[in-house]
Amino acid sequence: MKKNIVVLISGRGSNLESIISAANKKNFPAKISLVISSNRSALGLKIAEKNHIKNFVVEQKEFSNNELYEEDLIGKIVQQDPSLICLAGYMKILSKKFINKFKDKIINIHPSLLPDYKGLNTHERAIRAGEKYSGCTVHYVTEELDGGKIIAQERILISPSDTPETLSRKVLEREHIIYPKTIESLLS
Ligand code: GAR
């Protein structure tokens, strides 16, 4: 039987879509049992809907503090008994309490060769610094932002004509391969 995974998103949802496609294959070890978006207008919600995947919007602004927001999130996730919680463009920082609740079960994809370029605007910073390579990294989520143990990484060459937009597209293509592949290897 396929294991449950929960995917947390905040926006476009292209990584979510790549995990859905992989999970639709018979031999993939997991299925997405729930998608939660931190943002009501996330395009990824439409992707979940189209694929008939249960989804919720849980916006921080509906709660008086972060603890209550996360309690709601935890309640919804626990019901799925997930083997993995996959952050896919989820743009909120999770608390120690949340991370400990799902110890070693939360993974994230980040658009840089970690430990380089943690945080935002990774492509712009890599180009400005004259880096030869960029890429993407799947890592465990710990309290340190983008600092957990690296599980998988893909490197790509930055060409002199690359802009943050072209580089982002190239890296994203790799993200769509590496993320489902990593989930598959973790759960097989
Ligand atoms: C992806 O490039 C992902 O690596 C990045 O946000 C984008 C989400 O795209 N995540 C981070 O920067 C997390 N620190 P998507 O919504 O189309 O999957």
Short mmCIF file of C-alpha atoms and ligand atoms in Angstrom, two decimals:
data_model
loop_
_atom_site.label_atom_id
_atom_site.label_comp_id
_atom_site.label_asym_id
_atom_site.label_seq_id
_atom_site.Cartn_x
_atom_site.Cartn_y
_atom_site.Cartn_z
CA MET A 1 0.00 0.00 0.00
CA LYS A 2 1.20 3.50 -0.81
CA LYS A 3 2.40 5.67 2.05
CA ASN A 4 0.84 9.07 2.67
CA ILE A 5 2.69 12.28 2.06
CA VAL A 6 1.53 15.80 2.81
CA VAL A 7 2.72 18.68 0.62
CA LEU A 8 2.86 22.25 1.91
CA ILE A 9 2.82 25.05 -0.65
CA SER A 10 2.52 28.83 -0.85
CA GLY A 11 2.44 29.60 -4.58
CA ARG A 12 2.73 28.32 -8.11
CA GLY A 13 2.89 24.62 -7.27
CA SER A 14 5.08 23.35 -10.10
CA ASN A 15 7.00 21.07 -7.72
CA LEU A 16 3.70 19.83 -6.34
CA GLU A 17 2.68 19.00 -9.90
CA SER A 18 5.88 17.04 -10.51
CA ILE A 19 5.30 15.01 -7.33
CA ILE A 20 1.70 14.35 -8.38
CA SER A 21 2.84 13.04 -11.78
CA ALA A 22 5.39 10.76 -10.17
CA ALA A 23 2.94 9.55 -7.52
CA ASN A 24 0.42 8.65 -10.22
CA LYS A 25 2.76 5.91 -11.34
CA LYS A 26 1.91 2.49 -10.01
CA ASN A 27 5.33 1.74 -8.55
CA PHE A 28 5.82 5.05 -6.75
CA PRO A 29 5.80 4.27 -2.99
CA ALA A 30 3.61 7.18 -1.91
CA LYS A 31 0.50 9.18 -2.67
CA ILE A 32 -0.24 12.78 -1.76
CA SER A 33 -3.07 12.53 0.72
CA LEU A 34 -3.22 16.24 1.52
CA VAL A 35 -2.02 19.60 0.21
CA ILE A 36 -2.00 22.61 2.51
CA SER A 37 -1.41 26.12 1.24
CA SER A 38 -0.38 29.05 3.42
CA ASN A 39 -1.91 31.33 0.83
CA ARG A 40 -5.48 31.36 -0.48
CA SER A 41 -4.48 32.57 -3.94
CA ALA A 42 -1.75 29.97 -4.52
CA LEU A 43 -2.01 28.54 -8.04
CA GLY A 44 -0.95 25.19 -6.61
CA LEU A 45 -4.39 24.84 -5.04
CA LYS A 46 -5.90 24.61 -8.54
CA ILE A 47 -3.42 21.85 -9.36
CA ALA A 48 -4.50 19.93 -6.24
CA GLU A 49 -8.17 20.43 -7.13
CA LYS A 50 -7.67 19.32 -10.72
CA ASN A 51 -6.03 16.15 -9.46
CA HIS A 52 -8.74 15.51 -6.87
CA ILE A 53 -6.34 15.82 -3.95
CA LYS A 54 -7.74 16.92 -0.62
CA ASN A 55 -6.54 20.45 0.11
CA PHE A 56 -6.83 23.12 2.74
CA VAL A 57 -5.89 26.76 2.99
CA VAL A 58 -4.42 27.61 6.37
CA GLU A 59 -3.45 31.26 6.45
CA GLN A 60 -1.52 32.69 9.35
CA LYS A 61 -3.66 35.82 9.36
CA GLU A 62 -6.67 33.76 10.44
CA PHE A 63 -4.96 33.08 13.77
CA SER A 64 -3.96 35.43 16.55
CA ASN A 65 -0.46 33.99 16.79
CA ASN A 66 1.94 31.58 15.10
CA GLU A 67 1.46 28.88 17.72
CA LEU A 68 -2.26 28.64 16.99
CA TYR A 69 -1.59 28.68 13.26
CA GLU A 70 0.81 25.77 13.59
CA GLU A 71 -1.51 23.87 15.94
CA ASP A 72 -4.16 23.95 13.26
CA LEU A 73 -1.61 22.82 10.68
CA ILE A 74 -0.38 20.00 12.94
CA GLY A 75 -3.95 18.80 13.58
CA LYS A 76 -4.64 18.53 9.86
CA ILE A 77 -1.33 16.83 9.10
CA VAL A 78 -1.49 14.29 11.95
CA GLN A 79 -4.81 12.99 10.60
CA GLN A 80 -2.97 11.80 7.49
CA ASP A 81 -0.33 9.87 9.45
CA PRO A 82 2.18 10.94 6.80
CA SER A 83 5.51 9.26 6.15
CA LEU A 84 6.86 12.55 4.81
CA ILE A 85 5.91 16.21 4.81
CA CYS A 86 7.27 17.83 1.67
CA LEU A 87 7.71 21.58 1.55
CA ALA A 88 7.32 22.66 -2.07
CA GLY A 89 7.69 26.41 -2.31
CA TYR A 90 6.27 26.78 1.20
CA MET A 91 7.44 30.22 2.20
CA LYS A 92 6.98 30.15 5.97
CA ILE A 93 9.49 29.29 8.64
CA LEU A 94 8.39 26.42 10.87
CA SER A 95 8.91 26.52 14.62
CA LYS A 96 11.01 24.14 16.70
CA LYS A 97 7.79 22.66 18.12
CA PHE A 98 6.46 21.84 14.66
CA ILE A 99 9.76 20.40 13.48
CA ASN A 100 10.13 18.20 16.58
CA LYS A 101 6.58 16.94 16.18
CA PHE A 102 7.52 15.45 12.80
CA LYS A 103 11.15 14.68 13.48
CA ASP A 104 13.11 13.58 10.38
CA LYS A 105 9.96 13.59 8.31
CA ILE A 106 10.03 17.12 6.89
CA ILE A 107 11.96 17.78 3.70
CA ASN A 108 12.33 20.85 1.51
CA ILE A 109 13.60 21.75 -1.94
CA HIS A 110 15.73 24.83 -2.25
CA PRO A 111 16.92 26.50 -5.46
CA SER A 112 20.65 26.68 -4.76
CA LEU A 113 23.62 24.49 -4.02
CA LEU A 114 23.29 24.53 -0.25
CA PRO A 115 24.99 25.46 2.00
CA ASP A 116 25.47 28.34 -0.45
CA TYR A 117 22.71 30.87 -0.92
CA LYS A 118 20.26 30.06 1.83
CA GLY A 119 17.13 32.21 1.91
CA LEU A 120 15.59 34.21 -0.92
CA ASN A 121 16.68 35.56 -4.34
CA THR A 122 19.16 32.73 -4.77
CA HIS A 123 19.56 33.05 -8.55
CA GLU A 124 20.11 36.77 -8.51
CA ARG A 125 22.75 36.44 -5.80
CA ALA A 126 24.54 33.53 -7.49
CA ILE A 127 24.76 35.41 -10.81
CA ARG A 128 25.88 38.63 -9.14
CA ALA A 129 28.62 36.75 -7.31
CA GLY A 130 29.90 35.37 -10.63
CA GLU A 131 29.29 31.75 -9.68
CA LYS A 132 30.02 29.15 -12.32
CA TYR A 133 27.41 26.70 -11.03
CA SER A 134 24.00 26.77 -9.46
CA GLY A 135 21.49 24.04 -8.79
CA CYS A 136 18.98 22.73 -6.32
CA THR A 137 19.06 20.81 -3.07
CA VAL A 138 16.64 18.55 -1.23
CA HIS A 139 17.32 18.63 2.51
CA TYR A 140 15.80 17.77 5.86
CA VAL A 141 14.14 20.70 7.59
CA THR A 142 15.65 21.67 10.89
CA GLU A 143 15.47 24.79 12.98
CA GLU A 144 18.27 26.37 11.01
CA LEU A 145 16.85 27.97 7.85
CA ASP A 146 17.85 25.86 4.81
CA GLY A 147 20.46 24.26 7.06
CA GLY A 148 19.34 20.64 7.57
CA LYS A 149 21.16 17.57 6.30
CA ILE A 150 21.43 17.45 2.51
CA ILE A 151 19.72 14.44 0.91
CA ALA A 152 20.22 15.17 -2.79
CA GLN A 153 21.70 17.87 -4.94
CA GLU A 154 21.87 18.65 -8.68
CA ARG A 155 24.40 21.03 -10.17
CA ILE A 156 23.96 23.04 -13.36
CA LEU A 157 26.27 25.34 -15.24
CA ILE A 158 25.43 29.05 -15.21
CA SER A 159 25.97 30.48 -18.69
CA PRO A 160 27.27 34.04 -19.08
CA SER A 161 23.97 35.07 -20.68
CA ASP A 162 21.83 33.75 -17.82
CA THR A 163 19.48 36.11 -16.01
CA PRO A 164 17.78 35.23 -12.72
CA GLU A 165 14.72 34.27 -14.81
CA THR A 166 16.49 31.95 -17.25
CA LEU A 167 18.52 30.39 -14.46
CA SER A 168 15.40 29.89 -12.38
CA ARG A 169 13.74 28.05 -15.29
CA LYS A 170 16.75 25.79 -15.77
CA VAL A 171 17.01 25.00 -12.06
CA LEU A 172 13.28 24.42 -11.78
CA GLU A 173 13.45 21.78 -14.52
CA ARG A 174 15.95 19.91 -12.37
CA GLU A 175 13.87 20.43 -9.24
CA HIS A 176 11.00 18.65 -10.94
CA ILE A 177 13.19 15.60 -11.45
CA ILE A 178 15.17 15.53 -8.23
CA TYR A 179 12.29 16.08 -5.79
CA PRO A 180 10.07 13.13 -6.79
CA LYS A 181 13.18 10.96 -7.18
CA THR A 182 14.32 11.80 -3.65
CA ILE A 183 10.88 11.11 -2.20
CA GLU A 184 10.83 7.79 -4.00
CA SER A 185 14.21 6.76 -2.65
CA LEU A 186 13.38 7.84 0.91
CA LEU A 187 10.15 5.86 1.00
CA SER A 188 11.06 2.75 -0.98
C1 GAR B 1 10.97 26.54 -6.17
O1 GAR B 1 11.99 27.03 -7.00
C2 GAR B 1 11.54 26.11 -4.83
O2 GAR B 1 12.81 25.57 -4.91
C3 GAR B 1 11.57 27.43 -4.11
O3 GAR B 1 10.38 28.08 -4.49
C4 GAR B 1 10.00 27.65 -5.79
C5 GAR B 1 8.58 27.16 -5.70
O4 GAR B 1 8.08 26.89 -6.98
N1 GAR B 1 11.65 27.24 -2.69
C6 GAR B 1 12.31 28.05 -1.89
O5 GAR B 1 12.89 29.06 -2.27
C7 GAR B 1 12.29 27.64 -0.43
N2 GAR B 1 13.30 28.30 0.29
P1 GAR B 1 6.76 26.03 -7.16
O6 GAR B 1 5.67 26.65 -6.27
O7 GAR B 1 6.42 26.18 -8.62
O8 GAR B 1 7.07 24.62 -6.78
#
